[in-house]
Each structure stands twice: as C-alpha cells, then as structure tokens.
Coordinates of C-alpha atoms in Angstrom, one line a residue:
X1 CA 40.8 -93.8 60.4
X2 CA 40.3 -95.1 64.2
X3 CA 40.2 -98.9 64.2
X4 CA 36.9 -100.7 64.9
X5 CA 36.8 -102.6 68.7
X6 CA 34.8 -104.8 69.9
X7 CA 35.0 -106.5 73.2
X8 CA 33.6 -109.5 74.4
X9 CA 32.4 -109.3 78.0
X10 CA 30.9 -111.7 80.5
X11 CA 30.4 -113.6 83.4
X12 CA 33.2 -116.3 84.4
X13 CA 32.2 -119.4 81.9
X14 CA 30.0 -117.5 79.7
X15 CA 31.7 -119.0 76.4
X16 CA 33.9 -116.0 75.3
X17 CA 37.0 -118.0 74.4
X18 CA 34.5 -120.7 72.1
X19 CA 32.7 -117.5 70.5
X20 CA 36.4 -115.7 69.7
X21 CA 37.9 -119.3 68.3
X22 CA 34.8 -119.4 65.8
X23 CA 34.9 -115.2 64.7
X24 CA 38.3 -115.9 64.0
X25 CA 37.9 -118.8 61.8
X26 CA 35.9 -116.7 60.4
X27 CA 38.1 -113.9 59.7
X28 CA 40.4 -116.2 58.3
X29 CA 38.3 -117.3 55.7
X30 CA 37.8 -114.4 54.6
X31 CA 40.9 -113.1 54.3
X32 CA 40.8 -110.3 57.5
X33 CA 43.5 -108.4 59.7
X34 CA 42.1 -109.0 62.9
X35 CA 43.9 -108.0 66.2
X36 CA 43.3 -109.9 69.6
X37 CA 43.8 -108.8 73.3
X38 CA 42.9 -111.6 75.9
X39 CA 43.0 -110.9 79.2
X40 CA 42.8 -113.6 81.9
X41 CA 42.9 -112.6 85.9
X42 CA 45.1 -115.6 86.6
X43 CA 48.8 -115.9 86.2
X44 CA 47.7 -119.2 84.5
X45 CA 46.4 -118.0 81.0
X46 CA 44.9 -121.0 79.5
X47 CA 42.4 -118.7 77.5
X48 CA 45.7 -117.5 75.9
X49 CA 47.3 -120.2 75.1
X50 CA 44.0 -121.8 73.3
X51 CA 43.4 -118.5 71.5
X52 CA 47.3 -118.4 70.5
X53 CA 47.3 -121.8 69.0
X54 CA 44.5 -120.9 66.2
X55 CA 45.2 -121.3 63.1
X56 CA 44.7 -118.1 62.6
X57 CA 47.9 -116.3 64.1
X58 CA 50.2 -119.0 62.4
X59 CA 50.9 -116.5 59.9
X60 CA 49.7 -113.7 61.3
X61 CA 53.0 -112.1 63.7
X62 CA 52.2 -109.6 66.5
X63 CA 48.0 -109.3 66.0
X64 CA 47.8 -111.6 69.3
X65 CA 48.6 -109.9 72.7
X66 CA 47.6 -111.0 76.1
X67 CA 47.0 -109.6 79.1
X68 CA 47.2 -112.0 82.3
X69 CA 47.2 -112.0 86.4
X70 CA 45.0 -108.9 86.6
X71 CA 41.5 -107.6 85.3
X72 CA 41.6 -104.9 82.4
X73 CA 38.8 -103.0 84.5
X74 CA 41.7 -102.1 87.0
X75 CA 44.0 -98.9 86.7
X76 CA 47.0 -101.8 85.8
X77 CA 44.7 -103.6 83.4
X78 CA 44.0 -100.4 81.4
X79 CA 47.4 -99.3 81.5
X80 CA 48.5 -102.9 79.7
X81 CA 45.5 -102.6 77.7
X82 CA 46.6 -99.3 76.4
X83 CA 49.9 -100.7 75.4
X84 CA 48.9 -104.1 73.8
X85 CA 46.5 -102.0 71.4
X86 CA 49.9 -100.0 70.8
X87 CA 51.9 -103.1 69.9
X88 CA 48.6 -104.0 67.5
X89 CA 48.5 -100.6 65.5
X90 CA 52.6 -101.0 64.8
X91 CA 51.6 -104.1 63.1
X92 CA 50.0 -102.4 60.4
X93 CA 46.1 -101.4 59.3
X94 CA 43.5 -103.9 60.9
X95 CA 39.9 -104.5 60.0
X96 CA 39.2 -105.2 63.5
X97 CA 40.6 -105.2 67.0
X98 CA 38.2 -107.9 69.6
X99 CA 39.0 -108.2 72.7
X100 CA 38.0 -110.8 75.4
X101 CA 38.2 -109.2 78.6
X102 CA 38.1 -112.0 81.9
X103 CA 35.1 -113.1 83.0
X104 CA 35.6 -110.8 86.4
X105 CA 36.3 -107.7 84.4
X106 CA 33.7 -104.3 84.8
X107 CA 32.7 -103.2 81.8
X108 CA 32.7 -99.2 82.7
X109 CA 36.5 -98.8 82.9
X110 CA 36.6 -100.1 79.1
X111 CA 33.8 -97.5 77.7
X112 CA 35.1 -94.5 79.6
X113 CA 38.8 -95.6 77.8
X114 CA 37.8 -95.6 74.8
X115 CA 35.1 -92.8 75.3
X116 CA 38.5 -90.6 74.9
X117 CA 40.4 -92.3 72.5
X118 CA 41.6 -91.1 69.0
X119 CA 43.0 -94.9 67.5
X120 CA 39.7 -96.6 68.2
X121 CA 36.3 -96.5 67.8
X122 CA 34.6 -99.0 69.8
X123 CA 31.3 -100.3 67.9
X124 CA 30.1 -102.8 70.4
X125 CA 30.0 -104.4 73.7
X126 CA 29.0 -108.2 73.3
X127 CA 27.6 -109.3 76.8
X128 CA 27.5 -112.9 77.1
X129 CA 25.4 -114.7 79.6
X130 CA 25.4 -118.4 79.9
X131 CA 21.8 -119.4 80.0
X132 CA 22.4 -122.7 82.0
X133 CA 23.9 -120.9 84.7
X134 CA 21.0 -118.5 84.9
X135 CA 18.7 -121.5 84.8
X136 CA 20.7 -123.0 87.9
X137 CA 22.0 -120.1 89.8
X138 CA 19.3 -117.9 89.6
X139 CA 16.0 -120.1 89.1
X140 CA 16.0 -118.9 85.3
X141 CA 16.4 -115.9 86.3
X142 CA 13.8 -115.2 88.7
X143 CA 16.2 -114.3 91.7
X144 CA 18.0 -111.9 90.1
X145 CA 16.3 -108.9 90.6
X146 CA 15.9 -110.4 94.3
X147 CA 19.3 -110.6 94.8
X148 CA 20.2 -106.8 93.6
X149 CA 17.6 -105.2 96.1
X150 CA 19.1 -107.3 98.5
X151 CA 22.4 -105.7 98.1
X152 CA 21.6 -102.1 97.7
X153 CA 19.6 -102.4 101.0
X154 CA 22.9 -104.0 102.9
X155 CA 25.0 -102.1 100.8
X156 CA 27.1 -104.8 99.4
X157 CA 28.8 -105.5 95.9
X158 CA 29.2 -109.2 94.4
X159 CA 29.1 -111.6 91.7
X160 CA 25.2 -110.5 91.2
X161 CA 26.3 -106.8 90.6
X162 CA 28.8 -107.5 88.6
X163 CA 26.5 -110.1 86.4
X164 CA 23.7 -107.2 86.2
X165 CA 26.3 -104.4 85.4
X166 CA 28.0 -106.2 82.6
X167 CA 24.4 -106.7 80.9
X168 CA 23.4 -102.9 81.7
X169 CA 26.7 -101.4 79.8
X170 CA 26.3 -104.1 76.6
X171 CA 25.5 -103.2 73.0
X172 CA 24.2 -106.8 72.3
X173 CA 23.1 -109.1 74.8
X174 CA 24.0 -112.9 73.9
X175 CA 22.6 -116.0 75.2
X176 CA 25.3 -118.6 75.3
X177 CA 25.2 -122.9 75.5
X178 CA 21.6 -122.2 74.2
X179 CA 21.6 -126.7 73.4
X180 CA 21.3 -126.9 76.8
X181 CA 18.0 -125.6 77.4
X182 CA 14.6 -126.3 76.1
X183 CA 13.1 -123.6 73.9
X184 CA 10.7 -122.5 76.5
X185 CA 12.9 -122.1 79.3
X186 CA 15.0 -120.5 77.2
X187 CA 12.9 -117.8 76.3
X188 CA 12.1 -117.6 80.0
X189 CA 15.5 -116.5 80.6
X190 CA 16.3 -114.3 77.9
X191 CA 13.0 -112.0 79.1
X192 CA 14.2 -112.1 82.5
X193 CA 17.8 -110.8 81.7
X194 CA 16.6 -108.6 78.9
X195 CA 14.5 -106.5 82.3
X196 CA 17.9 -105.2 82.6
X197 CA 18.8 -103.7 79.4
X198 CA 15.8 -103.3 77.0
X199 CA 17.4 -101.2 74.9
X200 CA 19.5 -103.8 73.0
X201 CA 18.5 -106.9 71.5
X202 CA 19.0 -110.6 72.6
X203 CA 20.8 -113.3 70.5
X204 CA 21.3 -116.8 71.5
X205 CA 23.8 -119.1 70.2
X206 CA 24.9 -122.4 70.7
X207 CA 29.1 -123.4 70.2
X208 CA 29.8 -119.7 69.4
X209 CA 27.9 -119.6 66.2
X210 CA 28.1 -115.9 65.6
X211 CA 28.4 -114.9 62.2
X212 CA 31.5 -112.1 61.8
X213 CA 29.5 -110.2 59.5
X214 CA 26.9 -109.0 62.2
X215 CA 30.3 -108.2 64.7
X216 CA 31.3 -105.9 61.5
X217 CA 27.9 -104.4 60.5
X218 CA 27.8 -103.1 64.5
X219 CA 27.0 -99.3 64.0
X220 CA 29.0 -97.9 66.7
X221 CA 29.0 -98.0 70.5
X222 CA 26.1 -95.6 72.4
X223 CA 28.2 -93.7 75.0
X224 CA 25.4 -91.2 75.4
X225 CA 22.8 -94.3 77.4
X226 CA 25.4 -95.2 79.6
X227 CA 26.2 -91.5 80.3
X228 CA 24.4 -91.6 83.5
X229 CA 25.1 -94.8 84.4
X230 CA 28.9 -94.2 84.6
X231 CA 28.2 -91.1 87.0
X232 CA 26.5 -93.2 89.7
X233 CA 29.3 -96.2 89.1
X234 CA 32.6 -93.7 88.6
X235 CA 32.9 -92.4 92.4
X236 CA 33.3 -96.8 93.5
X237 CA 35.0 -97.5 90.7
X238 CA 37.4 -94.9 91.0
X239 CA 38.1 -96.0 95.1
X240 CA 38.8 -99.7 94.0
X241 CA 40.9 -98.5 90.9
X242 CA 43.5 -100.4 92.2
X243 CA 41.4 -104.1 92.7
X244 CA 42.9 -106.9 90.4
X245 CA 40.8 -108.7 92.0
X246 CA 36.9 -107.4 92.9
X247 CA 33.9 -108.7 94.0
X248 CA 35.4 -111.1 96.7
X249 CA 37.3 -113.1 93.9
X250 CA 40.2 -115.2 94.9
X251 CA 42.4 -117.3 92.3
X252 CA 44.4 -120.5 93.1
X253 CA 47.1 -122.2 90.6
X254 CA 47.8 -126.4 90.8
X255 CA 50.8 -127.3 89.2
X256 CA 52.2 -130.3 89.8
X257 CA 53.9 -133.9 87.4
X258 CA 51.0 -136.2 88.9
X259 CA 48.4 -137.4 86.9
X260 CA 44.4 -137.1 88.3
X261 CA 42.6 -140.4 90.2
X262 CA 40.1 -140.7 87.6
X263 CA 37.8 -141.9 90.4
X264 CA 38.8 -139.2 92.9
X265 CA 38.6 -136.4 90.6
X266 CA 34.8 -137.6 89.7
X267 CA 33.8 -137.9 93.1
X268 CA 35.1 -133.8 93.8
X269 CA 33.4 -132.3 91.0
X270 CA 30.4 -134.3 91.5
X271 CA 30.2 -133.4 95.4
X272 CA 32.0 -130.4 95.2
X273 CA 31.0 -127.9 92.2
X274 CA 28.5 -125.3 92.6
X275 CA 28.1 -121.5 92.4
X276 CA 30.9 -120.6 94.8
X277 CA 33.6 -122.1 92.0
X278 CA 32.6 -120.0 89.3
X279 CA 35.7 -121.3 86.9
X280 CA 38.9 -123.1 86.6
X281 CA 40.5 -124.9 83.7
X282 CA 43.8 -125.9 82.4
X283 CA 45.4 -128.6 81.1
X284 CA 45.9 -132.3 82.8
X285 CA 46.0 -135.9 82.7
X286 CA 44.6 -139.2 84.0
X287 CA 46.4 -142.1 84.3
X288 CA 44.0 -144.5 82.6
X289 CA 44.6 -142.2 79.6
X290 CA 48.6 -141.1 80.1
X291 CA 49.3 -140.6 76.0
X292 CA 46.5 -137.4 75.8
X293 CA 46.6 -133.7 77.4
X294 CA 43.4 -133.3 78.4
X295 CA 41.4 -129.6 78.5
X296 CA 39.7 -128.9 81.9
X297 CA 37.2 -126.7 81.6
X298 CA 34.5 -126.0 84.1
X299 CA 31.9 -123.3 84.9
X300 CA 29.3 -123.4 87.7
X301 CA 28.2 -126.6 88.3
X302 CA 29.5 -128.4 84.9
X303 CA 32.4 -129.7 84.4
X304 CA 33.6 -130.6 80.1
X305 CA 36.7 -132.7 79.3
X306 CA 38.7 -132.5 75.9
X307 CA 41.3 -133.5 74.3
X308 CA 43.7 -131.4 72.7
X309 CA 46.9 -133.0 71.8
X310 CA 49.3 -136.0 72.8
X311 CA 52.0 -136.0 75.4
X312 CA 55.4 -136.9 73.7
X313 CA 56.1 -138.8 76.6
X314 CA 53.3 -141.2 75.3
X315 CA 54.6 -140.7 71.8
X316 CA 58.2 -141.8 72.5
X317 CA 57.0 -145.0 74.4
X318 CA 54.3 -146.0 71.9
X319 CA 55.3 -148.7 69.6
X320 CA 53.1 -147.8 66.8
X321 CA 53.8 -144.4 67.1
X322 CA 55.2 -143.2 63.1
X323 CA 59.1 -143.0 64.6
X324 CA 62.6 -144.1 63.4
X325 CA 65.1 -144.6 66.0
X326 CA 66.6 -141.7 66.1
X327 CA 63.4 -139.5 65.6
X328 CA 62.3 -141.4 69.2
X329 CA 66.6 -141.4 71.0
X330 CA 65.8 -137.4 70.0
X331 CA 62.9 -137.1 71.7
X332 CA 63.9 -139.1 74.5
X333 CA 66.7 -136.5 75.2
X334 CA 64.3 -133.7 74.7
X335 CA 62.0 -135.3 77.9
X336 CA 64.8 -135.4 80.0
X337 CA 65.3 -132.5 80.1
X338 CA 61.7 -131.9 81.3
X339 CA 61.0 -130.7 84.9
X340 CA 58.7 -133.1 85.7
X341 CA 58.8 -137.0 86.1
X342 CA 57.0 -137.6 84.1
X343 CA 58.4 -136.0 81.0
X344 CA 56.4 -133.2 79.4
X345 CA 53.1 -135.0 81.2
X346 CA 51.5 -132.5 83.5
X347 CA 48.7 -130.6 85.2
X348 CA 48.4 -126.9 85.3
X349 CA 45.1 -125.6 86.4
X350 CA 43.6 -122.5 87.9
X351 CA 40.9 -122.0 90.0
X352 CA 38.6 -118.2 90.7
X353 CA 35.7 -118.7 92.9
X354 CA 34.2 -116.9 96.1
X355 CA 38.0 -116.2 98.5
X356 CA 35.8 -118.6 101.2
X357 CA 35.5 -121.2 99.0
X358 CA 38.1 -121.9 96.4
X359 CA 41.2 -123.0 99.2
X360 CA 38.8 -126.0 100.4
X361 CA 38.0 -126.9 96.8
X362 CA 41.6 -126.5 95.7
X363 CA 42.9 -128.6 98.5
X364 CA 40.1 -131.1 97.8
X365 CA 41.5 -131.0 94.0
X366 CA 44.8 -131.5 95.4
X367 CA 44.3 -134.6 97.4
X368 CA 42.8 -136.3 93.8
X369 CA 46.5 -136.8 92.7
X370 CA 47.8 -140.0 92.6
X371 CA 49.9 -141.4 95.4
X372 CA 53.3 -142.5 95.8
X373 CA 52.2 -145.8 96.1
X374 CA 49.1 -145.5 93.5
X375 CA 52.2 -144.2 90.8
X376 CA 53.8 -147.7 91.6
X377 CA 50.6 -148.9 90.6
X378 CA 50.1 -146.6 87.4
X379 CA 53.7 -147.5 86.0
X380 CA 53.2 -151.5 86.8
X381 CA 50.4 -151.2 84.6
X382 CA 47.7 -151.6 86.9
X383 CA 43.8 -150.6 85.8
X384 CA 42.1 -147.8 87.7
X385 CA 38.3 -147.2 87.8
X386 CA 37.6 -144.4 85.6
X387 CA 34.1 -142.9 85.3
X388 CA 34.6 -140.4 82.7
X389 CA 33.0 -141.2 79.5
X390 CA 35.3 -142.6 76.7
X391 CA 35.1 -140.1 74.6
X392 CA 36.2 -137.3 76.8
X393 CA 33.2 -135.0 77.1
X394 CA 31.7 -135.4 80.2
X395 CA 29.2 -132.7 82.9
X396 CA 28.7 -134.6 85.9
X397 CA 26.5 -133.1 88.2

C-alpha cells in the first residue's frame, strides 16, 4: 500500500515548523509511525534542529530526515527528496509521511513527483499563509492581485508569484497567527486570498492548532485541477531546474562567540525589518541574560524571542546550580574544549531576504555584537540597557 504524504507548504514565516511540532504531538499521543522530511534553503537548519529535538523522535530512530542548503522544488532538492523518503520506507510501515518544504520552495516540482510515484500517495497540499503579513505586506490583501498584473505585464517573477502559486497548487488553504487579527479583518483576508483558489476551503488557526485527524481524513490530492496549471508553469520551471535559490532570494549565515547589545540589536530590528527580510532565525544570546540560549525567530516585520535551554557555560559558573564538584570540574573540561570563548555560548543565525537587501541588514546585525571593550565590560559585571521584555517574547515594530 503507497504511504499517505502530506506536505506543508508556504511563504517564508508562515508557521510551518509551529503547525508540524503540534501534529506531531499529536501523533505521539496516539500512538502513530509518522515520517518527517524538513527542508530548509540555508546551510543553517534551525527548522531541523527544533523539529529533531521533539519528543517525538526520542524513540523513534530514522523517521526524521532533513534536507538543508537548497529548495526541494530544484532538480537537487528532488533528487534528496527522493532518497530521504527511501531512508523513511526502510524504517518500516508508516501511517504518514509530512513534509515541511522551505518557505521559498514551488509547489509544482512536488505534485508532478509524486504524480508518478508508486510508494506514495500524496493526499494533501497544506498552504499556509500568515494573515499578519497579508495584513501588512499587502494592505489585507488588497494589492495582491495588483501586484500579479503588474508582473505579467513586465514579465517578471518574485516573491508575489511565488505567494499566489503556492495558494493556486494547495489542497487546503490555512490562515496562520489568526490571534493577531481582529475577526473582521481577518475575514477580510481570508476572501481576498481565497480569489485565488476557490476550489478549496480556508482554515485559520492560531499556534498551529490543527487537529491530526483532519490531516488523516484528507481524501487524496486532485492532480486533474492543477493539470493545466502545470502546463503553463512546466516550460519555466524546467529552465530554472537547476535554481536553489529562486525568486531573487539570497541567504546569509552569522556565526560568531559574541553575545547581542541588547540595545543595538532593538534598535536594528525596530529600524530595520520590513518586507525585503522575509526570515531569519537561529539561536543566540544577550549579555544581560548570558545563562539562556535564546530562539530568534523573525518573519516580515516581527521579530519573537524564546527561550529554549541553558548554556552550560552558565550552568558550570552558577552557584545554585544542582552540581557536585566533580559533576561541574567535568563540565568545565567539556567547555574547554569548545571553539568559542565563551564556552558552548553562541550565535548562529541565518538570514533569506530580497539578494539587495539582506548584506546591509546582515552587516547591520553584525555591528550589534558586543565590543572588545563592551566584553571587558560584560565579564566585569557591568549592567547594559536591555529593552526586550523580561519574559522573552517580544515583536517590536
């Protein structure tokens, strides 16, 4: 029997990873063999890494694969698409394959491979549209259809294409951060964006609260409504085959030991976000806050901070940390051998945005590390001003 798929597709920010982390609780629950494929443009797979950590694979060996530093609607990202869903079916029988594709990835490559394929049956395309973008980028929607006539008159392919496409190809059309809207404008949007698929319904949900029994009760995918879609698509799809990078995309990677200016970092994303940096995240820290890892994670204009674990460097040095003494001499040895400075302490982000815009803003982001002199400050113990909120939740701007 060919193994139900369904993918989760969507704009840069949309809320794929959130929606994926909740289904799989789910499936956990209730006892289910579900396989994963995430695929992340970026050499930087922080997608992966959150994913990876569920609870869910801890006993679950070889139903997680990932796919990073290309799209899976190139010719390369289907090839390591095909053999990630090889490495899932050795595993054994599964009640469900989902996969998460990036936020940059073309839906059309994806129907036309499994169109032709004998392992899976592919039951649903899950489009998901982040509401508060719409509301912002595209005055609730409103310039959309602007913005498409636009570019078939200059003959020109971006973000907006891609946005509209990924809608057209989807089985179910889902309204994401939905809490962030008021009901009307709300239903503004979802009749503007349902203008470019009113064949399928529209959902919206708020924190990815999708219930798994809908994603299994999905009757199949419609290949025969997108039949003549994929004709007029194929013949530029099949010229930029080789694209890991489409629709005027660039990526940048930060890695370095420093800790963020709380103050500096603020003042970029409050001056410097907008619809040319469609998405970075990753992991980092502030110096006001050393002991916590803190999860960057930012689409369009908002910008949400979280924590997600404790540096051991901040264990080891914490004297009311739960440690004998050689529990912490062990652990002392173990940062040591860390790259960094600063022990395991460090900031890994990646940035995708509009190839005109993302070197300024990654330089900007760049210059928000503290100094050699401002480190002197941070290991003396001296205060910095720090406007993120205390509880590490913030969306400036």
């Amino acid at each position: 029997m060919p193994t139900p798929v369904v993918i989760l597709n969507g704009f840069l920010g949309s809320g794929k990873t959130t929606l994926l982390q909740n289904l799989l609780a789910q499936a956990g629950r209730a006892g289910l063999a579900v396989g994963v494929v995430v695929n992340d443009m970026s050499e930087l797979d922080v997608d992966g890494v959150l994913v990876g950590e569920s609870a869910y694979f801890e006993e679950r060996d070889g139903l997680f694969q990932t796919i990073a530093s290309c799209v899976l609607s190139s010719r390369k990202g289907i090839g390591e698409l095909d053999a990630a869903l090889a490495k899932l079916r050795a595993v054994g029988p599964l009640d469900l394959v989902i996969i998460e594709t990036s936020g940059s990835c073309h839906p059309m490559p994806l129907v036309r491979f499994f169109q032709t394929s004998d392992a899976h049956r592919l039951t649903g395309i899950l489009t998901l549209v982040d509401s508060a973008m719409i509301e912002q980028d595209y005055a609730g929607g409103e310039r959309i259809f602007p913005t498409m006539q636009r570019n078939l008159q200059q003959q020109t392919r971006d973000t907006t294409n891609l946005l509209v496409e990924q809608v057209m190809f989807c089985s179910d059309l889902i309204l994401t951060k939905a809490d962030r809207l008021g009901a009307g404008r709300l239903q503004a949007i979802a009749s503007a964006v349902h203008q470019l698929n009113p064949f399928v319904t529209v959902r919206s949900v708020a924190w990815g609260s999708l219930s798994l029994d809908d994603v299994l009760a999905l009757p199949g995918y419609d290949f025969d409504r997108v039949a003549k879609l994929i004709d007029e698509l194929s013949p530029t799809f099949d010229a930029d085959a080789e694209e890991d990078q489409p629709y005027n995309l660039a990526t940048r990677v930060i890695k370095d030991d420093r800790p963020f200016h709380p103050q500096r970092l603020w003042d970029t994303c409050q001056q410097q976000l907008g619809q040319h940096i469609y998405r970075s995240k990753g992991f980092f820290y502030l110096p006001t806050r050393d002991n916590v890892s803190l999860l960057w994670n930012q689409a369009a204009g908002g910008i949400d901070l979280e924590l997600v674990g404790y540096w051991r460097a901040g264990i080891v040095d914490n004297p009311k940390s739960n440690l004998d003494e050689a529990e912490r001499t062990a652990l002392r040895e173990r940062l040591a051998a860390e790259e960094g400075r600063f022990g395991d302490r460090r900031c890994h982000l990646t940035i995708i945005g509009d190839a005109a815009q993302v070197d300024r803003f990654a330089e900007t982001l760049a210059g928000c590390f503290l100094t050699d002199d401002e480190i002197k400050q941070w290991q003396a113990g001296d205060d910095f001003p720090d406007p993120w909120p205390a509880n590490c939740v913030a969306t400036p701007g």
